[in-house]
Amino acid sequence: MSSETIGGIAAVSAPAHPSFAEVTAVFARIGLMSFGGPAGQIALMHKVLVEEKRWISETRFLHALNYCTLLPGPEAQQLATYIGWLLHGTRGGVVAGTLFIIPGFFVILALSASYALFQQTDILTSLFYGIKAAVLAIVIEAVIRVSRRALRNGVMVALAALAFIALFFFAVPFPLVVLTAGIFGYVGARQRPELFAAGGHGGKAKADIGPAVIDENVPQVDPSWRRAMGVVVVWGSLWALPWLAVGLVFGWGSTFAQVYAFFSQMAVVTFGGAYAVLAYVAQEAVVTFGWLQPGEMIDGLALAETTPGPLVLVLTFVGFLAAYRDSAGLDPLWAGFLGAALTTWATFVTCFLWIFLGAPYIERLRNNKALSGALAAITAAVVGVILNLAIWFGLHVVFEEVSRFFWGPLNMAVPVFHTIDWLALALCVLAAILVFRTRIGMLWTLSLFGAIGLGTGLLP
């Protein structure tokens, strides 16, 4: 950092462009510290990259985030990849995005193995009994947090409400809800741009941050068809090869092939970040494939909440259990490791594809109001998605049995009221009070309620 005096006033210049080694070290630190879900991870990157290092300006940070929010998959990991690409091209993006995943992957892998081996013990059952209540409170907080940022006017509130109604009461496919919201926002922004102005996580820019390495300058990358085809071929091959390998080795009907095919499909249709992904995966993994029970999906989310990295690492847990329980002749633990690795690869390799393919074009479209309007509308619809997920989780935490109600176009989950678990309900209320009133932090909340769950297991 340097400064010069202009008319008696010290002017702070932009810091020097960071070396590749510096970028690697900083994103390794971010990967190890990235607890707290998408909001916490984005806030961490904003603090380190915008405020402390001044490697990227506030406006460029929010512009990159807006694009990542439009994409399927975890927006925080994609944002890290995007910023790494801005700083050091493709190798910077690969390193930043990978380091965001690696610590959490190994932690969730160890936790998944422990869960598979010891799930039926009284200790683990009691532990997750308490943690589920804390997870529900955290998801509810996410609804409120995202709604405050996204629902800035009546149009956005209406979009969120319609998305929730379509999902919860009519079981409309999630991709259709997102596509409809995006089209509505794109068209609406052309007619009434003031109603569809895109927002961001970072909030108001800070005037005292100073100039950044990446500000108004555009990376010297030609968004040509030739480059786009090269990106598609390279990353498309990296995406397809594992599926071909497991199909040829284990058979196309094996659990390994099914896991990779399913999570590859999931990677291209699940918009709206981690909580939106869970709504889709929970339905398919529990209802369609029968890999998990509803309560186990909540257990997986609880595990992912305690690890660094994207919350969608809960999918690694799903892939582990699916392969562990149908190991195709392998040792169950080794099969679980393979299922977890395949799931993680299928989930995240597409994230790199979207960034490296689309980022050069997005850099040229930073002032496109119609694209910003589509983003704003999708973000509003995602509020309804997260609310739907919160209710789905809540029903399975508080009630021992949940059924489906069908009447005409209605297709909704309803609890079996006489199966209510009053102790679970009391723990949920207590968790909500702690999350909303004391702000003691996610890890402390999960630890506390894990201990409470263990205590309930000692009761007669």
PDB file of N, CA, C and O in Angstrom, residues 168-169 391-392 395-396 399 401-406 411-417 419:
ATOM      1  N   PHE A 168     -44.881 -25.490  -1.843  1.00  0.00           N
ATOM      2  CA  PHE A 168     -45.411 -26.191  -0.673  1.00  0.00           C
ATOM      3  C   PHE A 168     -46.789 -26.789  -0.934  1.00  0.00           C
ATOM      4  O   PHE A 168     -47.057 -27.932  -0.550  1.00  0.00           O
ATOM      5  N   PHE A 169     -47.654 -26.044  -1.568  1.00  0.00           N
ATOM      6  CA  PHE A 169     -49.041 -26.494  -1.730  1.00  0.00           C
ATOM      7  C   PHE A 169     -49.284 -27.290  -3.019  1.00  0.00           C
ATOM      8  O   PHE A 169     -50.200 -28.114  -3.067  1.00  0.00           O
ATOM      9  N   ILE A 391     -40.077 -25.320   6.606  1.00  0.00           N
ATOM     10  CA  ILE A 391     -41.294 -26.001   7.063  1.00  0.00           C
ATOM     11  C   ILE A 391     -41.153 -27.512   6.911  1.00  0.00           C
ATOM     12  O   ILE A 391     -41.568 -28.289   7.783  1.00  0.00           O
ATOM     13  N   TRP A 392     -40.549 -27.950   5.801  1.00  0.00           N
ATOM     14  CA  TRP A 392     -40.335 -29.385   5.580  1.00  0.00           C
ATOM     15  C   TRP A 392     -39.483 -29.967   6.706  1.00  0.00           C
ATOM     16  O   TRP A 392     -39.811 -31.011   7.274  1.00  0.00           O
ATOM     17  N   LEU A 395     -41.462 -29.957  10.150  1.00  0.00           N
ATOM     18  CA  LEU A 395     -42.456 -31.024  10.290  1.00  0.00           C
ATOM     19  C   LEU A 395     -41.796 -32.338  10.687  1.00  0.00           C
ATOM     20  O   LEU A 395     -42.308 -33.071  11.544  1.00  0.00           O
ATOM     21  N   HIS A 396     -40.629 -32.646  10.089  1.00  0.00           N
ATOM     22  CA  HIS A 396     -39.979 -33.916  10.378  1.00  0.00           C
ATOM     23  C   HIS A 396     -39.223 -33.900  11.710  1.00  0.00           C
ATOM     24  O   HIS A 396     -38.927 -34.968  12.257  1.00  0.00           O
ATOM     25  N   PHE A 399     -42.648 -33.706  14.419  1.00  0.00           N
ATOM     26  CA  PHE A 399     -43.612 -34.808  14.331  1.00  0.00           C
ATOM     27  C   PHE A 399     -42.904 -36.086  13.912  1.00  0.00           C
ATOM     28  O   PHE A 399     -42.026 -36.080  13.044  1.00  0.00           O
ATOM     29  N   GLU A 401     -44.405 -38.587  12.420  1.00  0.00           N
ATOM     30  CA  GLU A 401     -44.953 -39.042  11.145  1.00  0.00           C
ATOM     31  C   GLU A 401     -45.469 -37.838  10.360  1.00  0.00           C
ATOM     32  O   GLU A 401     -46.130 -36.953  10.913  1.00  0.00           O
ATOM     33  N   VAL A 402     -45.174 -37.820   9.056  1.00  0.00           N
ATOM     34  CA  VAL A 402     -45.652 -36.780   8.142  1.00  0.00           C
ATOM     35  C   VAL A 402     -46.173 -37.474   6.889  1.00  0.00           C
ATOM     36  O   VAL A 402     -45.499 -38.339   6.326  1.00  0.00           O
ATOM     37  N   SER A 403     -47.388 -37.115   6.471  1.00  0.00           N
ATOM     38  CA  SER A 403     -47.993 -37.734   5.294  1.00  0.00           C
ATOM     39  C   SER A 403     -48.202 -36.683   4.209  1.00  0.00           C
ATOM     40  O   SER A 403     -47.857 -35.512   4.387  1.00  0.00           O
ATOM     41  N   ARG A 404     -48.756 -37.104   3.065  1.00  0.00           N
ATOM     42  CA  ARG A 404     -49.068 -36.202   1.958  1.00  0.00           C
ATOM     43  C   ARG A 404     -50.575 -36.072   1.822  1.00  0.00           C
ATOM     44  O   ARG A 404     -51.324 -37.038   2.006  1.00  0.00           O
ATOM     45  N   PHE A 405     -51.037 -34.864   1.507  1.00  0.00           N
ATOM     46  CA  PHE A 405     -52.459 -34.593   1.279  1.00  0.00           C
ATOM     47  C   PHE A 405     -52.664 -34.258  -0.198  1.00  0.00           C
ATOM     48  O   PHE A 405     -51.993 -33.375  -0.735  1.00  0.00           O
ATOM     49  N   PHE A 406     -53.549 -34.979  -0.835  1.00  0.00           N
ATOM     50  CA  PHE A 406     -53.851 -34.756  -2.250  1.00  0.00           C
ATOM     51  C   PHE A 406     -55.323 -34.393  -2.395  1.00  0.00           C
ATOM     52  O   PHE A 406     -56.200 -35.063  -1.856  1.00  0.00           O
ATOM     53  N   ASN A 411     -51.002 -30.812  -3.457  1.00  0.00           N
ATOM     54  CA  ASN A 411     -50.085 -31.912  -3.143  1.00  0.00           C
ATOM     55  C   ASN A 411     -49.118 -31.394  -2.086  1.00  0.00           C
ATOM     56  O   ASN A 411     -48.091 -30.811  -2.395  1.00  0.00           O
ATOM     57  N   MET A 412     -49.455 -31.589  -0.814  1.00  0.00           N
ATOM     58  CA  MET A 412     -48.703 -30.948   0.254  1.00  0.00           C
ATOM     59  C   MET A 412     -48.449 -31.911   1.417  1.00  0.00           C
ATOM     60  O   MET A 412     -49.175 -32.898   1.601  1.00  0.00           O
ATOM     61  N   ALA A 413     -47.392 -31.613   2.173  1.00  0.00           N
ATOM     62  CA  ALA A 413     -47.068 -32.396   3.360  1.00  0.00           C
ATOM     63  C   ALA A 413     -47.919 -31.936   4.534  1.00  0.00           C
ATOM     64  O   ALA A 413     -48.091 -30.730   4.746  1.00  0.00           O
ATOM     65  N   VAL A 414     -48.451 -32.886   5.287  1.00  0.00           N
ATOM     66  CA  VAL A 414     -49.226 -32.567   6.494  1.00  0.00           C
ATOM     67  C   VAL A 414     -48.764 -33.482   7.627  1.00  0.00           C
ATOM     68  O   VAL A 414     -48.501 -34.663   7.411  1.00  0.00           O
ATOM     69  N   PRO A 415     -48.644 -32.949   8.820  1.00  0.00           N
ATOM     70  CA  PRO A 415     -48.193 -33.788   9.938  1.00  0.00           C
ATOM     71  C   PRO A 415     -49.319 -34.658  10.479  1.00  0.00           C
ATOM     72  O   PRO A 415     -50.503 -34.314  10.383  1.00  0.00           O
ATOM     73  N   VAL A 416     -48.943 -35.792  11.052  1.00  0.00           N
ATOM     74  CA  VAL A 416     -49.882 -36.616  11.819  1.00  0.00           C
ATOM     75  C   VAL A 416     -49.833 -36.070  13.238  1.00  0.00           C
ATOM     76  O   VAL A 416     -48.881 -36.323  13.990  1.00  0.00           O
ATOM     77  N   PHE A 417     -50.853 -35.287  13.611  1.00  0.00           N
ATOM     78  CA  PHE A 417     -50.759 -34.433  14.793  1.00  0.00           C
ATOM     79  C   PHE A 417     -50.573 -35.210  16.090  1.00  0.00           C
ATOM     80  O   PHE A 417     -49.912 -34.717  17.014  1.00  0.00           O
ATOM     81  N   THR A 419     -48.693 -37.527  16.636  1.00  0.00           N
ATOM     82  CA  THR A 419     -47.302 -38.002  16.785  1.00  0.00           C
ATOM     83  C   THR A 419     -46.355 -36.864  17.170  1.00  0.00           C
ATOM     84  O   THR A 419     -45.141 -37.016  17.048  1.00  0.00           O
TER      85      THR A 419
END
